[in-house]
Coordinates of C-alpha atoms in Angstrom, one line a residue:
M1 CA 45.1 95.5 2.7
S2 CA 42.1 93.6 1.3
G3 CA 41.2 92.9 -2.3
T4 CA 37.6 92.4 -3.5
W5 CA 36.7 89.3 -5.4
S6 CA 34.5 89.7 -8.5
G7 CA 35.8 87.4 -11.1
E8 CA 39.4 88.8 -10.9
P9 CA 41.0 90.0 -7.7
A10 CA 41.4 93.7 -7.4
A11 CA 44.9 94.9 -7.0
P12 CA 45.7 96.7 -3.8
T13 CA 45.0 100.4 -4.1
D14 CA 48.4 101.5 -3.1
A15 CA 50.3 99.0 -5.3
D16 CA 53.3 100.4 -7.1
P17 CA 52.3 100.8 -10.8
R18 CA 55.9 99.9 -11.7
R19 CA 56.0 96.7 -9.6
W20 CA 56.2 94.4 -12.6
W21 CA 59.2 96.2 -14.0
G22 CA 60.6 96.0 -10.5
L23 CA 60.1 92.2 -10.7
V24 CA 62.3 92.2 -13.8
V25 CA 65.1 93.9 -11.8
I26 CA 64.7 91.4 -8.9
A27 CA 64.6 88.4 -11.3
L28 CA 67.7 89.7 -13.2
A29 CA 69.7 89.8 -10.0
Q30 CA 68.4 86.4 -8.8
L31 CA 69.2 84.8 -12.2
M32 CA 72.8 86.2 -11.9
V33 CA 73.3 84.6 -8.5
V34 CA 71.7 81.2 -9.4
L35 CA 73.6 81.0 -12.7
D36 CA 76.9 81.6 -10.9
A37 CA 76.4 78.6 -8.7
T38 CA 76.8 76.3 -11.8
I39 CA 78.1 78.4 -14.7
V40 CA 81.8 77.7 -13.8
N41 CA 81.3 73.9 -13.7
I42 CA 81.8 73.4 -17.5
A43 CA 84.6 76.0 -17.5
L44 CA 86.5 74.4 -14.6
P45 CA 88.8 72.2 -16.7
S46 CA 89.9 75.1 -18.8
A47 CA 90.5 77.3 -15.8
Q48 CA 92.5 74.5 -14.1
R49 CA 94.8 74.2 -17.1
D50 CA 95.2 77.9 -17.5
L51 CA 96.0 78.7 -13.9
G52 CA 97.8 75.4 -13.1
M53 CA 95.5 74.2 -10.3
S54 CA 96.0 70.8 -8.9
D55 CA 93.3 68.2 -8.9
G56 CA 93.0 68.5 -5.1
N57 CA 92.6 72.2 -5.1
R58 CA 90.3 72.7 -8.1
Q59 CA 87.2 72.0 -5.9
W60 CA 87.7 75.4 -4.2
V61 CA 86.5 77.1 -7.3
I62 CA 83.0 75.7 -6.3
T63 CA 83.4 75.3 -2.6
A64 CA 84.7 78.8 -1.8
Y65 CA 81.5 80.2 -3.3
T66 CA 79.1 77.8 -1.6
L67 CA 80.8 78.1 1.7
A68 CA 80.6 81.9 1.8
F69 CA 77.1 81.9 0.3
G70 CA 75.5 79.3 2.5
G71 CA 77.4 80.3 5.7
L72 CA 76.5 84.0 5.5
L73 CA 72.9 84.0 4.2
L74 CA 71.3 84.4 7.6
L75 CA 73.6 87.4 8.3
G76 CA 72.7 88.8 4.9
G77 CA 69.0 88.5 5.7
R78 CA 69.3 90.3 9.0
V79 CA 71.4 93.1 7.4
A80 CA 68.6 93.6 4.9
D81 CA 66.2 94.0 7.7
L82 CA 68.4 96.4 9.6
V83 CA 69.7 98.7 6.9
G84 CA 66.9 98.4 4.3
R85 CA 66.3 95.8 1.6
K86 CA 66.9 98.1 -1.4
R87 CA 70.2 99.4 0.0
T88 CA 71.4 95.9 0.8
F89 CA 70.3 94.8 -2.7
V90 CA 72.3 97.5 -4.4
I91 CA 75.4 96.8 -2.3
G92 CA 75.2 93.1 -3.1
L93 CA 75.0 93.8 -6.8
I94 CA 78.0 96.2 -6.9
G95 CA 80.1 93.9 -4.8
F96 CA 79.2 90.8 -6.8
A97 CA 80.1 92.6 -10.0
A98 CA 83.5 93.7 -8.6
A99 CA 84.3 90.2 -7.3
S100 CA 83.3 88.8 -10.7
A101 CA 85.7 91.1 -12.4
L102 CA 88.5 90.1 -10.0
G103 CA 87.8 86.4 -10.7
G104 CA 87.8 86.9 -14.5
A105 CA 91.2 88.6 -14.3
A106 CA 92.7 86.0 -11.9
T107 CA 96.3 85.1 -12.6
T108 CA 96.8 82.5 -9.8
P109 CA 94.5 79.9 -8.3
A110 CA 94.5 81.7 -4.9
M111 CA 93.2 84.9 -6.6
L112 CA 90.4 83.0 -8.3
F113 CA 89.5 81.2 -5.0
G114 CA 89.4 84.5 -3.2
A115 CA 87.2 86.1 -5.8
R116 CA 84.8 83.2 -5.7
A117 CA 84.6 83.6 -1.9
L118 CA 83.9 87.3 -2.3
Q119 CA 81.1 86.5 -4.8
G120 CA 79.6 84.2 -2.2
V121 CA 79.7 87.0 0.5
F122 CA 77.9 89.5 -1.7
A123 CA 75.5 86.8 -3.0
A124 CA 74.6 86.3 0.7
L125 CA 73.5 90.0 0.8
L126 CA 71.9 89.9 -2.6
A127 CA 69.7 86.8 -2.5
P128 CA 67.7 87.4 0.7
S129 CA 67.2 91.1 -0.1
A130 CA 65.9 90.2 -3.5
L131 CA 63.4 87.6 -2.2
S132 CA 62.2 89.9 0.6
L133 CA 61.7 92.8 -1.9
L134 CA 59.6 90.5 -4.0
S135 CA 57.6 89.3 -0.9
T136 CA 56.8 92.9 0.2
T137 CA 56.1 94.2 -3.4
F138 CA 53.3 91.7 -4.3
S139 CA 50.5 91.2 -1.7
D140 CA 47.5 90.5 -3.9
P141 CA 47.1 86.7 -4.0
R142 CA 46.8 86.3 -7.8
E143 CA 49.7 88.7 -8.5
R144 CA 51.8 87.1 -5.8
A145 CA 51.3 83.6 -7.3
K146 CA 52.4 84.9 -10.8
A147 CA 55.4 86.8 -9.4
F148 CA 56.6 83.8 -7.3
G149 CA 56.0 81.6 -10.3
I150 CA 58.6 83.6 -12.3
Y151 CA 61.0 83.8 -9.3
G152 CA 60.6 80.0 -8.6
T153 CA 61.3 79.3 -12.3
L154 CA 64.6 81.2 -12.1
A155 CA 65.6 79.6 -8.8
A156 CA 64.9 76.1 -10.2
S157 CA 66.1 76.5 -13.8
G158 CA 69.0 78.9 -13.3
A159 CA 71.3 76.1 -12.3
A160 CA 70.5 74.2 -15.5
A161 CA 70.8 77.4 -17.6
G162 CA 74.2 77.9 -16.0
F163 CA 75.4 74.8 -17.8
I164 CA 74.2 76.1 -21.1
V165 CA 75.7 79.6 -20.7
G166 CA 78.9 78.1 -19.4
G167 CA 79.2 75.8 -22.4
V168 CA 78.6 78.6 -24.9
L169 CA 81.1 81.0 -23.3
T170 CA 83.8 78.3 -22.7
E171 CA 83.5 77.0 -26.3
Y172 CA 83.4 80.3 -28.2
L173 CA 85.2 82.7 -25.9
N174 CA 87.1 81.4 -22.8
W175 CA 86.4 80.5 -19.2
R176 CA 87.0 84.0 -17.9
W177 CA 83.8 85.2 -19.5
C178 CA 81.8 82.9 -17.2
L179 CA 82.7 85.5 -14.6
Y180 CA 82.8 88.6 -16.7
V181 CA 79.2 88.0 -17.9
N182 CA 78.0 89.0 -14.4
I183 CA 79.1 92.6 -14.9
P184 CA 76.5 93.8 -17.4
F185 CA 73.8 91.9 -15.5
A186 CA 74.7 93.7 -12.3
V187 CA 75.0 97.2 -13.9
A188 CA 71.5 96.8 -15.5
A189 CA 70.1 95.6 -12.2
V190 CA 71.6 98.5 -10.2
I191 CA 70.2 101.1 -12.6
G192 CA 66.8 99.4 -12.4
A193 CA 66.9 99.2 -8.6
Y194 CA 67.4 102.9 -8.2
T195 CA 64.6 103.8 -10.7
L196 CA 62.0 101.1 -10.1
L197 CA 62.2 99.6 -6.6
R198 CA 60.9 101.1 -3.4
D199 CA 61.2 99.9 0.1
R200 CA 60.5 100.8 3.7
P201 CA 63.4 102.2 5.7
G202 CA 65.5 99.8 7.6
H203 CA 65.3 99.3 11.4
G204 CA 68.3 101.5 12.1
D205 CA 67.7 101.4 15.9
A206 CA 68.1 97.6 16.0
R207 CA 71.2 95.9 17.1
L208 CA 73.0 93.0 15.2
D209 CA 73.1 89.7 17.2
V210 CA 76.9 89.3 17.1
P211 CA 77.0 86.0 19.1
G212 CA 74.3 84.7 16.9
V213 CA 76.2 85.6 13.8
L214 CA 79.4 83.8 15.0
L215 CA 77.5 80.7 16.2
G216 CA 75.1 80.3 13.3
C217 CA 77.5 81.2 10.5
G218 CA 80.3 79.3 12.1
G219 CA 78.1 76.2 12.3
L220 CA 76.9 76.4 8.7
V221 CA 80.4 77.0 7.4
A222 CA 81.7 74.0 9.4
L223 CA 78.8 71.9 8.0
V224 CA 79.3 72.9 4.4
Y225 CA 83.1 72.7 4.7
G226 CA 82.8 69.2 6.2
F227 CA 80.7 67.9 3.3
G228 CA 83.0 69.6 0.8
E229 CA 86.0 67.8 2.4
A230 CA 84.3 64.5 2.7
Q231 CA 84.8 63.6 -0.9
P232 CA 88.6 64.0 -1.2
R233 CA 89.4 63.0 2.4
G234 CA 86.8 60.4 3.2
W235 CA 84.0 60.4 5.7
S236 CA 86.1 59.0 8.5
D237 CA 88.9 61.5 8.2
P238 CA 89.6 63.2 11.5
L239 CA 89.2 66.7 10.0
V240 CA 85.8 65.8 8.5
L241 CA 84.6 64.3 11.8
A242 CA 85.8 67.3 13.7
L243 CA 84.0 69.7 11.3
F244 CA 80.8 67.8 11.7
A245 CA 81.1 67.6 15.5
G246 CA 81.9 71.3 15.6
S247 CA 79.0 72.1 13.4
V248 CA 76.6 70.2 15.7
V249 CA 78.0 72.0 18.8
L250 CA 77.9 75.5 17.2
L251 CA 74.4 75.1 15.7
A252 CA 73.0 73.7 19.0
A253 CA 74.6 76.7 20.8
F254 CA 73.1 79.0 18.1
V255 CA 69.6 77.6 18.8
W256 CA 70.1 78.0 22.6
W257 CA 71.3 81.5 22.2
Q258 CA 68.4 82.5 19.9
T259 CA 66.0 81.8 22.7
R260 CA 67.8 84.3 25.0
A261 CA 69.2 87.0 22.7
P262 CA 67.5 90.4 23.0
M263 CA 67.4 90.7 19.2
P264 CA 68.0 87.3 17.7
L265 CA 69.6 86.7 14.3
L266 CA 66.9 84.1 13.6
P267 CA 63.7 84.6 15.6
L268 CA 62.6 81.1 16.2
H269 CA 59.0 81.8 15.7
I270 CA 59.8 82.0 12.0
I271 CA 60.8 78.3 11.8
R272 CA 58.4 77.2 14.5
D273 CA 55.5 77.6 12.0
R274 CA 54.7 74.1 10.7
N275 CA 54.1 75.2 7.1
R276 CA 57.3 77.3 6.9
A277 CA 59.4 74.5 8.4
G278 CA 57.9 72.0 6.1
C279 CA 58.7 74.1 3.0
M280 CA 62.3 74.6 4.1
V281 CA 62.9 71.0 4.7
T282 CA 61.2 70.1 1.4
M283 CA 63.4 72.6 -0.4
M284 CA 66.6 71.2 1.2
L285 CA 65.8 67.6 0.3
A286 CA 64.7 68.5 -3.2
V287 CA 68.0 70.4 -3.9
I288 CA 70.1 67.6 -2.5
G289 CA 68.8 65.3 -5.3
M290 CA 68.8 68.0 -8.0
F291 CA 72.4 69.1 -7.5
G292 CA 73.6 65.5 -7.4
M293 CA 71.8 64.9 -10.7
F294 CA 73.3 67.9 -12.4
L295 CA 76.8 66.8 -11.3
F296 CA 76.4 63.2 -12.6
M297 CA 74.7 64.1 -15.9
T298 CA 77.3 66.7 -16.7
Y299 CA 80.1 64.2 -16.3
Y300 CA 78.1 61.4 -17.9
L301 CA 77.4 63.4 -21.0
Q302 CA 80.9 64.8 -21.4
V303 CA 83.1 61.9 -20.2
V304 CA 81.0 58.8 -21.0
L305 CA 79.1 60.0 -24.1
A306 CA 81.8 62.4 -25.2
Y307 CA 79.6 65.5 -25.7
S308 CA 81.2 68.9 -26.2
P309 CA 80.7 71.5 -23.5
L310 CA 78.1 73.3 -25.6
T311 CA 76.2 70.1 -26.5
T312 CA 76.2 69.2 -22.8
G313 CA 74.7 72.5 -21.9
L314 CA 72.0 72.2 -24.7
A315 CA 71.1 68.7 -23.4
F316 CA 69.8 70.4 -20.3
L317 CA 67.6 72.8 -22.2
P318 CA 64.4 70.5 -22.2
M319 CA 64.7 70.3 -18.4
T320 CA 64.8 74.1 -18.2
A321 CA 61.7 74.4 -20.4
S322 CA 59.9 71.8 -18.2
I323 CA 60.7 73.8 -15.1
L324 CA 59.3 76.9 -16.8
T325 CA 56.2 75.1 -17.7
G326 CA 55.7 73.5 -14.3
S327 CA 56.2 76.7 -12.4
T328 CA 54.5 79.4 -14.5
Q329 CA 51.8 77.5 -16.4
I330 CA 50.8 74.9 -13.7
S331 CA 51.9 76.0 -10.2
A332 CA 51.2 79.7 -10.6
R333 CA 47.7 79.0 -12.0
L334 CA 46.7 76.4 -9.4
L335 CA 48.2 77.8 -6.2
P336 CA 45.5 80.4 -5.7
R337 CA 43.0 77.6 -5.8
V338 CA 44.6 74.6 -4.1
G339 CA 46.8 74.1 -1.1
P340 CA 50.6 74.2 -1.7
R341 CA 51.1 70.5 -0.8
M342 CA 48.7 69.5 -3.6
L343 CA 51.5 70.8 -5.9
M344 CA 54.6 70.0 -3.9
V345 CA 53.8 66.3 -3.3
P346 CA 53.0 65.4 -7.0
G347 CA 56.1 67.5 -7.9
M348 CA 58.4 65.5 -5.8
L349 CA 56.9 62.2 -7.0
L350 CA 57.4 63.3 -10.6
A351 CA 61.0 64.2 -9.8
C352 CA 61.5 60.9 -8.1
G353 CA 60.2 59.1 -11.2
G354 CA 62.7 60.9 -13.3
M355 CA 65.5 59.8 -11.0
V356 CA 64.3 56.2 -11.2
I357 CA 64.5 56.4 -15.1
L358 CA 68.0 57.7 -14.9
T359 CA 69.1 54.7 -12.8
Q360 CA 68.7 52.5 -15.9
M361 CA 71.3 54.4 -17.9
T362 CA 74.3 52.5 -19.3
V363 CA 77.6 53.4 -21.1
D364 CA 75.7 53.7 -24.4
S365 CA 72.3 55.0 -23.5
A366 CA 70.4 57.0 -26.2
Y367 CA 69.7 60.6 -25.1
A368 CA 66.3 60.9 -26.8
S369 CA 64.8 57.7 -25.5
E370 CA 66.5 57.2 -22.2
I371 CA 67.8 60.5 -20.8
L372 CA 65.4 63.1 -22.2
P373 CA 62.2 61.7 -20.6
A374 CA 63.9 61.7 -17.2
L375 CA 65.0 65.3 -17.5
I376 CA 61.5 66.4 -18.5
L377 CA 60.0 64.7 -15.5
M378 CA 62.6 66.2 -13.2
G379 CA 61.9 69.6 -14.6
L380 CA 58.1 69.4 -14.3
G381 CA 58.5 68.1 -10.7
M382 CA 60.9 70.9 -9.7
G383 CA 58.7 73.6 -11.3
L384 CA 55.6 72.3 -9.4
T385 CA 57.5 72.3 -6.1
F386 CA 59.7 75.4 -6.0
M387 CA 57.1 78.0 -6.7
P388 CA 54.8 77.0 -3.8
V389 CA 57.8 76.5 -1.5
F390 CA 59.0 80.1 -2.0
S391 CA 55.5 81.6 -1.9
T392 CA 54.4 79.7 1.2
A393 CA 57.6 80.0 3.2
T394 CA 57.6 83.8 2.9
A395 CA 53.9 84.4 3.3
G396 CA 52.5 85.8 6.6
V397 CA 55.8 87.2 7.9
A398 CA 56.0 90.5 9.7
P399 CA 57.8 93.1 7.5
R400 CA 60.7 93.4 10.0
D401 CA 61.4 89.6 9.6
S402 CA 61.0 89.3 5.8
G403 CA 64.7 89.6 5.1
V404 CA 65.8 86.9 7.6
T405 CA 62.9 84.6 6.5
S406 CA 64.0 84.9 2.9
A407 CA 67.6 84.2 3.9
T408 CA 66.5 81.0 5.7
V409 CA 64.7 79.8 2.6
N410 CA 67.8 80.5 0.5
T411 CA 70.0 78.9 3.2
S412 CA 68.0 75.6 3.0
Q413 CA 68.5 75.6 -0.8
Q414 CA 72.3 76.4 -0.7
I415 CA 73.0 74.0 2.1
G416 CA 71.0 71.3 0.3
G417 CA 73.0 71.8 -2.8
S418 CA 76.3 71.5 -0.9
I419 CA 75.2 68.4 0.9
G420 CA 73.9 66.8 -2.2
T421 CA 77.0 67.4 -4.2
A422 CA 79.3 66.0 -1.5
L423 CA 77.1 63.2 -0.3
L424 CA 76.1 61.8 -3.7
N425 CA 79.5 62.3 -5.3
T426 CA 81.1 60.4 -2.4
I427 CA 78.7 57.5 -2.9
A428 CA 79.3 57.4 -6.6
T429 CA 83.1 57.6 -6.3
G430 CA 83.2 54.8 -3.7
T431 CA 80.8 52.6 -5.6
S432 CA 82.7 53.1 -8.9
A433 CA 86.0 52.2 -7.3
S434 CA 84.6 49.0 -5.8
Y435 CA 83.0 48.0 -9.1
I436 CA 86.2 48.5 -11.1
A437 CA 88.3 46.6 -8.5
S438 CA 86.0 43.6 -8.6
H439 CA 85.5 43.5 -12.4
L440 CA 89.0 44.4 -13.7
T441 CA 90.1 40.8 -14.5
D442 CA 91.2 41.4 -18.1
P443 CA 93.7 44.3 -18.6
N444 CA 92.6 44.6 -22.2
R445 CA 89.2 45.6 -21.1
R446 CA 90.3 48.3 -18.7
A447 CA 88.9 51.2 -20.5
Q448 CA 85.5 49.6 -20.9
V449 CA 85.4 48.4 -17.2
V450 CA 86.3 51.9 -16.0
R451 CA 83.4 53.5 -18.1
E452 CA 81.0 50.8 -16.8
G453 CA 82.2 51.4 -13.2
I454 CA 81.7 55.2 -13.5
V455 CA 78.1 54.7 -14.8
H456 CA 77.4 52.1 -12.1
G457 CA 78.5 54.6 -9.4
Y458 CA 76.2 57.3 -10.9
T459 CA 73.2 55.0 -10.9
V460 CA 73.7 53.8 -7.3
A461 CA 74.0 57.5 -6.2
I462 CA 70.9 58.4 -8.3
W463 CA 68.9 55.6 -6.5
V464 CA 69.8 57.4 -3.2
A465 CA 68.7 60.7 -4.7
A466 CA 65.4 59.1 -5.7
G467 CA 64.9 58.1 -2.2
I468 CA 65.6 61.6 -0.9
M469 CA 63.0 62.9 -3.4
L470 CA 60.5 60.5 -2.0
L471 CA 61.3 61.6 1.5
A472 CA 60.7 65.2 0.3
A473 CA 57.3 64.3 -0.9
L474 CA 56.5 62.7 2.5
V475 CA 57.7 65.8 4.4
A476 CA 55.6 68.1 2.2
G477 CA 52.5 65.9 2.5
L478 CA 52.7 65.7 6.3
M479 CA 54.0 69.1 7.3
V480 CA 52.6 71.6 4.8
T481 CA 49.0 72.0 5.7
A482 CA 48.4 75.6 4.5
K483 CA 45.2 76.2 2.5
A484 CA 44.9 78.1 -0.8
P485 CA 45.1 81.9 -0.4
R486 CA 41.7 83.6 0.1
H487 CA 40.9 86.3 -2.5
D488 CA 38.8 88.3 -0.1
A489 CA 41.5 88.6 2.6
P490 CA 45.0 90.0 2.8
A491 CA 47.6 87.7 1.4
D492 CA 49.8 88.1 4.4
E493 CA 48.9 88.1 8.1
P494 CA 51.9 89.0 10.2
V495 CA 53.4 86.3 12.4
P496 CA 52.8 87.4 16.0
E497 CA 55.8 88.9 17.5
P498 CA 57.1 87.0 20.5
V499 CA 56.1 88.5 23.9
A500 CA 59.1 90.1 25.6

């Protein structure tokens, strides 16, 4: 459908008049999923004491969620294409709410781990169906930019907002409310979905690529599980090496099978597009650095500077505001006029600059003068980057592939977060141990040396994260060559279907 350009783009004549209320519903569900990836971090010490978790097992509160979420996202995207995006969206919401209730009522560690895994399963249905509903609802270039600006803001700032919400709930109620809080979000979104969202019927005559599901999901689960186990076990542990080797074999077999499957789980023409592949790699690299920063700054503020959970959460608020500004006030306004890499490259360079500032922190750094500027730069950089990534990666996709394309974008984000947390935390832990061992010459200074060692480990890992951000800027500059959307042409031109 074409719009006419006369000062302002005309909205498509068949656009749903309730589409902006529908965006509220989609954004509410996306916020719930993204918040849940980090909201339990601040609550984890309380949950560990309450349920009697060991230090070795507590990681499963996080890992069970990320494993299920990252490993099943491609399947969730294809299910959305097969049975309908709206139906998958509602199923995901209801299941996520039920799993949250189960986790909040957990009486044993195993019960909580299982509930978190179930949350990941239903999030894997919910996230790609939400993004594909957004992609098919907004086709006018100006409206699409604004809608994806809001969506990109939630995707980028939701993790930071999770720390704030987690701090408030943990400090004034208890850790269980970090899970119960999802229930009213889900109920409101289900009601809104039934009344405000519309969708084309699913492709019920299509078949699910079962071998592709087993190979692709198995490879991703092995990869995420391997990175999750690398921290407690070590990179040279036989189990970790076996998981990485198994992941390579399974993912290679998955790619081979996708070239031969009659109805592939991931049609390779989706990621064969240069711009789409560049956006996904940029997303993964950006999130590797961002999740590592969240982890280190949370522990730095609480352990080194002795902030309370609530104060720690509030310390991230300026970053959230910066993400909002970068996404809705800069990216959303400029994307209709400039190519996406003109936003993504400066965004990653700003984020890299923020990381470099954080490498200078010490055991007694002042928040206002040494931490705050870095968080603001990081937020602006992420806001500039995420919005064009989501918009460009999902543009020009045939409707039947919109769900799996959306899932691939989310998979790159989730896998990046898992890799970043494991990789950078392993670097920080190893560097800290080496520093403490070499500097602990006076037993009377043990507490001070330990604190210095912890901060030293963080700064070394943050240098690595800064390098990863720089690599993301390079990838975006070289691979993403898409032009600004034309206002006198359709926003989306379907990707040609492969010739049978």
